[in-house]
Coordinates of C-alpha atoms in Angstrom, one line a residue:
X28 CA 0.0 0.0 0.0
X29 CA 1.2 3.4 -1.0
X30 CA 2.0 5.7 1.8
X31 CA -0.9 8.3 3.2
X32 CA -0.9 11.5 2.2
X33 CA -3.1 14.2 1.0
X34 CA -3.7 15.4 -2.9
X35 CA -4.4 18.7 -3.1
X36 CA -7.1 19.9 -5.5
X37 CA -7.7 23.9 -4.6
X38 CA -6.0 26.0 -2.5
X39 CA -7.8 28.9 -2.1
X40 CA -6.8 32.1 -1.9
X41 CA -3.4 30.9 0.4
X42 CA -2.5 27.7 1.8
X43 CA 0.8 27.1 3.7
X44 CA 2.1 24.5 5.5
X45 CA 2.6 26.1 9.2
X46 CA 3.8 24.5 12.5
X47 CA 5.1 26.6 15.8
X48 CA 8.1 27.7 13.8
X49 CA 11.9 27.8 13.5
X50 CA 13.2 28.7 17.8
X51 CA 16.8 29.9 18.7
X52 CA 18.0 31.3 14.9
X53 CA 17.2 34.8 15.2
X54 CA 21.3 35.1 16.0
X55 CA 21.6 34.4 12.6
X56 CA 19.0 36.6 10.9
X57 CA 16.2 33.4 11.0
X58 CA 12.7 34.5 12.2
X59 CA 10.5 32.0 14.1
X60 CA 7.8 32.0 12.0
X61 CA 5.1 29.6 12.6
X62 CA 1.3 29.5 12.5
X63 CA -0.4 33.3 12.4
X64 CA -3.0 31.9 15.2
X65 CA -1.0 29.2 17.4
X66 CA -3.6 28.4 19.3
X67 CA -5.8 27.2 16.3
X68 CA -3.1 24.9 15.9
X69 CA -2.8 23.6 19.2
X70 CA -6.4 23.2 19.2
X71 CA -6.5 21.1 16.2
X72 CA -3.5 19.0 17.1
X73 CA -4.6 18.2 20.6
X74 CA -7.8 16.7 19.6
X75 CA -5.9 14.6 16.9
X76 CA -3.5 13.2 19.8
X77 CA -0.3 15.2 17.7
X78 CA 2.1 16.9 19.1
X79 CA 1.2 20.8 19.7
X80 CA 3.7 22.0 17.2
X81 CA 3.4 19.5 14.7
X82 CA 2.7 20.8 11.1
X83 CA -0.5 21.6 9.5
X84 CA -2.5 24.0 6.9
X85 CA -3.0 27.0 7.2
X86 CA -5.6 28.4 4.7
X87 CA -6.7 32.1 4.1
X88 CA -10.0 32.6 3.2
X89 CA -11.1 28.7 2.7
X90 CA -10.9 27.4 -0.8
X91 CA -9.1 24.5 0.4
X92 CA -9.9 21.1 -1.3
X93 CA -7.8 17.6 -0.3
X94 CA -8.0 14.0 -1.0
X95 CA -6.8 11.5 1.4
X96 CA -5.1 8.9 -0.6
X97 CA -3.3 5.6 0.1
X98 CA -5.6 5.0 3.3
X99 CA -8.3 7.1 5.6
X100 CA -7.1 10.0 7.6
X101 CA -8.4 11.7 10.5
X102 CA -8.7 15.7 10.4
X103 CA -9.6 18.3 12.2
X104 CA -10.2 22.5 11.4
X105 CA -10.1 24.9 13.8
X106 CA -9.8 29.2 13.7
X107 CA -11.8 31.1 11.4
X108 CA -14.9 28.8 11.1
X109 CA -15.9 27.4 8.1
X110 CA -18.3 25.0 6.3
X111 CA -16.3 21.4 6.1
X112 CA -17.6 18.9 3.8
X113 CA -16.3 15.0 3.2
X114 CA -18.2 13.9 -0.4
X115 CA -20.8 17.1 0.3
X116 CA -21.6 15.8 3.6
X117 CA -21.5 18.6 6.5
X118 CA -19.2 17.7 9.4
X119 CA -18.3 21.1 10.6
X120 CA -15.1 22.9 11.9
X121 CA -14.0 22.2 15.5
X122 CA -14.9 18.8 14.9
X123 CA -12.8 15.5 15.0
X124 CA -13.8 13.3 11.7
X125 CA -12.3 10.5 9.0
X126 CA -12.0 10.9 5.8
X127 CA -11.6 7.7 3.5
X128 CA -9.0 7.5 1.1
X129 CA -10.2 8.9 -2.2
X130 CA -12.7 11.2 -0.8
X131 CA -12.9 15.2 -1.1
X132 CA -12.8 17.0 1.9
X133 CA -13.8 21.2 1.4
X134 CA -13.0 24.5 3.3
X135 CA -15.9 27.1 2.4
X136 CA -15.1 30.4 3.4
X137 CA -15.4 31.2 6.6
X138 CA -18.3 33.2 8.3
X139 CA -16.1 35.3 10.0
X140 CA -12.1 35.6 11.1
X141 CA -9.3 35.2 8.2
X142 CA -7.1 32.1 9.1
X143 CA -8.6 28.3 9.2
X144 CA -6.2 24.9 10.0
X145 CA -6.7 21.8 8.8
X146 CA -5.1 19.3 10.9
X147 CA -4.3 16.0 9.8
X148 CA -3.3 13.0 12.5
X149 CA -0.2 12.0 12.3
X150 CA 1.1 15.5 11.2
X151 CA 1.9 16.9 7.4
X152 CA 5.2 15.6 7.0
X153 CA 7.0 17.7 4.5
X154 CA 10.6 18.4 4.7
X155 CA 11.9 20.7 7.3
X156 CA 13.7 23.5 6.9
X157 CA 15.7 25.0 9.4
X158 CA 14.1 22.2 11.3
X159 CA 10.5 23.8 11.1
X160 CA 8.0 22.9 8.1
X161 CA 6.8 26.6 8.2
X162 CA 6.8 28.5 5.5
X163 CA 7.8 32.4 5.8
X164 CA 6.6 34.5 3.2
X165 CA 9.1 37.3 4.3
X166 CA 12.4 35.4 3.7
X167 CA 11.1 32.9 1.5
X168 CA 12.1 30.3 3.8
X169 CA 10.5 26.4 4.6
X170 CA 8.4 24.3 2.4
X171 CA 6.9 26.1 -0.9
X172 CA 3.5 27.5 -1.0
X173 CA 1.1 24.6 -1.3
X174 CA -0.3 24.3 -4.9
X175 CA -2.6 22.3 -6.5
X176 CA -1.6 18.9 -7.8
X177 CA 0.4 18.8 -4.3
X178 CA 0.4 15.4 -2.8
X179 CA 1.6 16.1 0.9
X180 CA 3.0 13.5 3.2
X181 CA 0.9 12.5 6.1
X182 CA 3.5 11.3 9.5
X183 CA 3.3 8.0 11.4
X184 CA 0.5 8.9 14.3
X185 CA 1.9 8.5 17.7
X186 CA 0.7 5.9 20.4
X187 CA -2.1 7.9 22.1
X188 CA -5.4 8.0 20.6
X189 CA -7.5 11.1 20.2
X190 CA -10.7 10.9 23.2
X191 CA -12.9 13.9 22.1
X192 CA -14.9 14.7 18.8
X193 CA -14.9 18.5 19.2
X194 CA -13.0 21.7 20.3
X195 CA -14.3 24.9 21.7
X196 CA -14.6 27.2 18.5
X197 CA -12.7 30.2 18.7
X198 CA -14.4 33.1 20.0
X199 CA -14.2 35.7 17.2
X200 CA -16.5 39.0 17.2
X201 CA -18.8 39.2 14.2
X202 CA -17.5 41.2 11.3
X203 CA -19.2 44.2 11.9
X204 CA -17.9 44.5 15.3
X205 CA -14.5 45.8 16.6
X206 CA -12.1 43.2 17.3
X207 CA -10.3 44.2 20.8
X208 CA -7.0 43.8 21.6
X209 CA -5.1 44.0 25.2
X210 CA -2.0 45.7 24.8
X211 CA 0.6 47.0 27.5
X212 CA 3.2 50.5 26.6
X213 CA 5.8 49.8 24.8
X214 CA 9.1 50.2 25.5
X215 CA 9.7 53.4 23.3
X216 CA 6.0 55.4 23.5
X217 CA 8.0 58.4 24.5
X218 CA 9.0 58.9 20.6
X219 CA 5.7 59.3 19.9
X220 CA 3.6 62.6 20.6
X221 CA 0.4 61.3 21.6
X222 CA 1.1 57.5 22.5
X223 CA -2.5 56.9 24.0
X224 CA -3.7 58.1 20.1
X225 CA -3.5 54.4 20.0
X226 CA -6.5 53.2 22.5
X227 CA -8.8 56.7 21.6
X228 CA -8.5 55.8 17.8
X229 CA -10.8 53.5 16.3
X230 CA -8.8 51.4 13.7
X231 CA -9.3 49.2 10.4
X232 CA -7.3 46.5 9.0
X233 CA -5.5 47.5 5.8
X234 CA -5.6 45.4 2.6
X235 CA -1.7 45.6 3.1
X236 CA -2.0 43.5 5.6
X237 CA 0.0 40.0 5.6
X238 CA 1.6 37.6 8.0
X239 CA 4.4 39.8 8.5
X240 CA 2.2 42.4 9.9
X241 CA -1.4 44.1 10.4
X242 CA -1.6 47.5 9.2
X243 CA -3.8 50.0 10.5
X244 CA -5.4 52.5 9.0
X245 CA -7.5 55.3 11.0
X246 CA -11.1 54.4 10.0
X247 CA -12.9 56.6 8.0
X248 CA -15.5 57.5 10.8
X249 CA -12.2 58.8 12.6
X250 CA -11.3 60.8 10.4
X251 CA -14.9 62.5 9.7
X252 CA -13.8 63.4 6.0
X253 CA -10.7 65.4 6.8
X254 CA -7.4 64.5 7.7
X255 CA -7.3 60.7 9.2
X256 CA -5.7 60.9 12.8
X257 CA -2.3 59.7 13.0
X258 CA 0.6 59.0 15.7
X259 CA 3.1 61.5 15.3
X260 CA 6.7 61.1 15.8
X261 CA 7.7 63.8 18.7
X262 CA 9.6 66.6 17.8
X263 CA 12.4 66.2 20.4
X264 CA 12.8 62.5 19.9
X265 CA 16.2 61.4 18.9
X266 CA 16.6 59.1 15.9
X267 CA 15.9 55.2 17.0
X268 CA 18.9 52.8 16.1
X269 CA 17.4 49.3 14.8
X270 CA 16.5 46.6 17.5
X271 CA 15.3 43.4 18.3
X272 CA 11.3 42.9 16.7
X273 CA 8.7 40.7 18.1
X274 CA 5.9 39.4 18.0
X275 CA 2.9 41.6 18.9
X276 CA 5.0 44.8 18.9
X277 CA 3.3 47.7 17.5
X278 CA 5.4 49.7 15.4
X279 CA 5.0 53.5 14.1
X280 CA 6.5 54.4 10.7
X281 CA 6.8 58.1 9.6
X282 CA 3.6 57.8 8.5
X283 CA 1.9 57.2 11.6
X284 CA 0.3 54.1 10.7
X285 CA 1.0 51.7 13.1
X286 CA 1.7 48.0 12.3
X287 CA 1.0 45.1 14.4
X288 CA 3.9 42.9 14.2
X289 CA 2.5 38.9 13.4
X290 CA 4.6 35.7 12.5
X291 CA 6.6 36.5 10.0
X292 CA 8.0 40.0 11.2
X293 CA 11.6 40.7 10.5
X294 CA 14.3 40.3 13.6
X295 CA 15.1 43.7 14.0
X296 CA 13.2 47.0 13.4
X297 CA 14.0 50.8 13.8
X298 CA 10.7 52.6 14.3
X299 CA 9.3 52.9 17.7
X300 CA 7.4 50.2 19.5
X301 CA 3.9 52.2 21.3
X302 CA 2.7 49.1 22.4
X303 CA 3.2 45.2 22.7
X304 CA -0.1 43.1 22.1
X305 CA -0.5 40.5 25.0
X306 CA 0.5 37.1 22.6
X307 CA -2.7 35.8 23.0
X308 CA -4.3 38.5 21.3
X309 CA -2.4 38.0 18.9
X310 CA -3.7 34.9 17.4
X311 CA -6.6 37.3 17.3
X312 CA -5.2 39.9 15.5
X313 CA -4.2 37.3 13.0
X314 CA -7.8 36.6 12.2
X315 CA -8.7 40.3 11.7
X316 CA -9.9 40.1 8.0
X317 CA -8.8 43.3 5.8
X318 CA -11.5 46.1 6.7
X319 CA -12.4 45.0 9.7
X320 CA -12.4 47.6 12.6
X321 CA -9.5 47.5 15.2
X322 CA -9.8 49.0 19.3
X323 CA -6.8 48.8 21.4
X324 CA -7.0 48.7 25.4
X325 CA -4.1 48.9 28.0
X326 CA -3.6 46.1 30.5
X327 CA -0.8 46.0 33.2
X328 CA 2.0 43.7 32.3
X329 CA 1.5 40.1 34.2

């Protein structure tokens, strides 16, 4: 018998193989990476009985469309939720299901959120890289961009056995509602003029946006058809050498326009840092779908 895997039909808009990313290399210039909403992941891999960080799909906007071949599989999706169909039967994100060999399992587009996984037992066993299987669109780095005709290996399952059919969904605000973010002051809000801009302003995702980072526009009922309110450098602030980036730090180019730092941010940055997301909010953030209204709120660090 050939060896399981999964034949990839559709893709969608994007579909990358993501796990928890490349640790320890950013010494060398080497970003972690990793899935843009880790706890979707873990989610999806702890129902299956994988390990937490072991590889999966990521897929932006649905559009996905697989065929287990070479023996069944059992899959799980989890994030932005989605119809999932095996043969045009409904069985539903958050759920634990088979699929037999030969049959064609569907990501609709999601009813709200960005970012859906599709989890596979045993773990999507393409080559790492780096010794993650992520792919990171900013230094081109990990396993190609999944395309259709793809037949992706499936790994060896492990000894336990999965013991629930479902996961909690993730708790995403409709898309007409603000999606809130706790953040604490950055380390360098005294470069900008009017740091708590950030938390009065009313944001929306820009269609700029990617897994390197969320940009923010003002939204338009900010700005009230004049000038869109912006965070200003300060006058007397003293030019910013580069320094270490991260993940959830919120960055202020010259143009005021903050950007949200996600997965595949570079290792080092030189514009100031207002404010550092708390990291669970950040698999939040990376579900915020272009247009979609943005609040910040200060927390005290933990």
């Amino acid at each position: 018998m050939s060896a399981t895997g999964l034949r990839v039909h559709a893709t969608g808009a994007q579909c990358l193989v993501e796990d928890l990313g490349r640790q320890g290399l950013t010494s060398i210039g080497v970003g972690r990476s990793g899935a843009a909403d880790r706890g979707s992941l873990r989610r999806a891999n702890r129902a299956l009985a994988n390990e937490e960080g072991d590889a999966a799909l990521e897929v932006t906007l649905g559009g996905l469309v697989v065929e287990p071949v070479g023996g069944p599989v059992w899959l799980c999706v989890t994030g932005a939720p989605c119809p999932v169909t095996v043969d045009g039967r409904d069985v539903g994100a958050d759920t634990v299901f088979s699929a037999p060999a030969g049959a064609v399992v569907r990501l609709g587009t999601p009813e709200r959120g960005l970012r859906s996984y599709l989890a596979v037992r045993g773990g999507v066993a393409v080559e790492p890289v780096l010794g993650s299987r992520s792919h990171d669109v900013m230094a081109a780095l990990g396993p190609d961009q999944v395309a259709e005709g793809d037949l992706l290996p499936v790994g060896r399952p492990g000894d336990s056995q999965p013991t629930v059919d479902s996961v909690l969904p993730l708790a995403l605000p409709a898309l007409d509602e603000p999606l809130v973010l706790r953040a604490v002051r950055g380390p360098r809000d005294g470069w900008l003029a009017e740091a708590d801009r950030l938390v009065s302003t009313s944001w929306a995702a820009s269609e700029r946006s990617n897994r390197v980072g969320m940009r923010l526009q003002a939204s338009s009922a900010e700005a009230g058809g004049g000038e869109a309110p912006v965070l200003r450098h300060a006058d007397e602030a003293p030019p910013l050498p580069s320094e270490g980036a991260w993940r959830g730090a919120v960055q202020v180019p010259p143009d005021g326009e903050p950007v949200l730092l996600l997965a595949d941010h570079p290792v080092t940055g030189g514009y100031p840092v207002v404010a550092v997301v708390v990291d669970i909010d950040v698999d939040l953030a990376a579900q915020a779908r272009p247009g979609q209204l943005v609040r910040f709120r200060w927390t005290s660090p933990r």
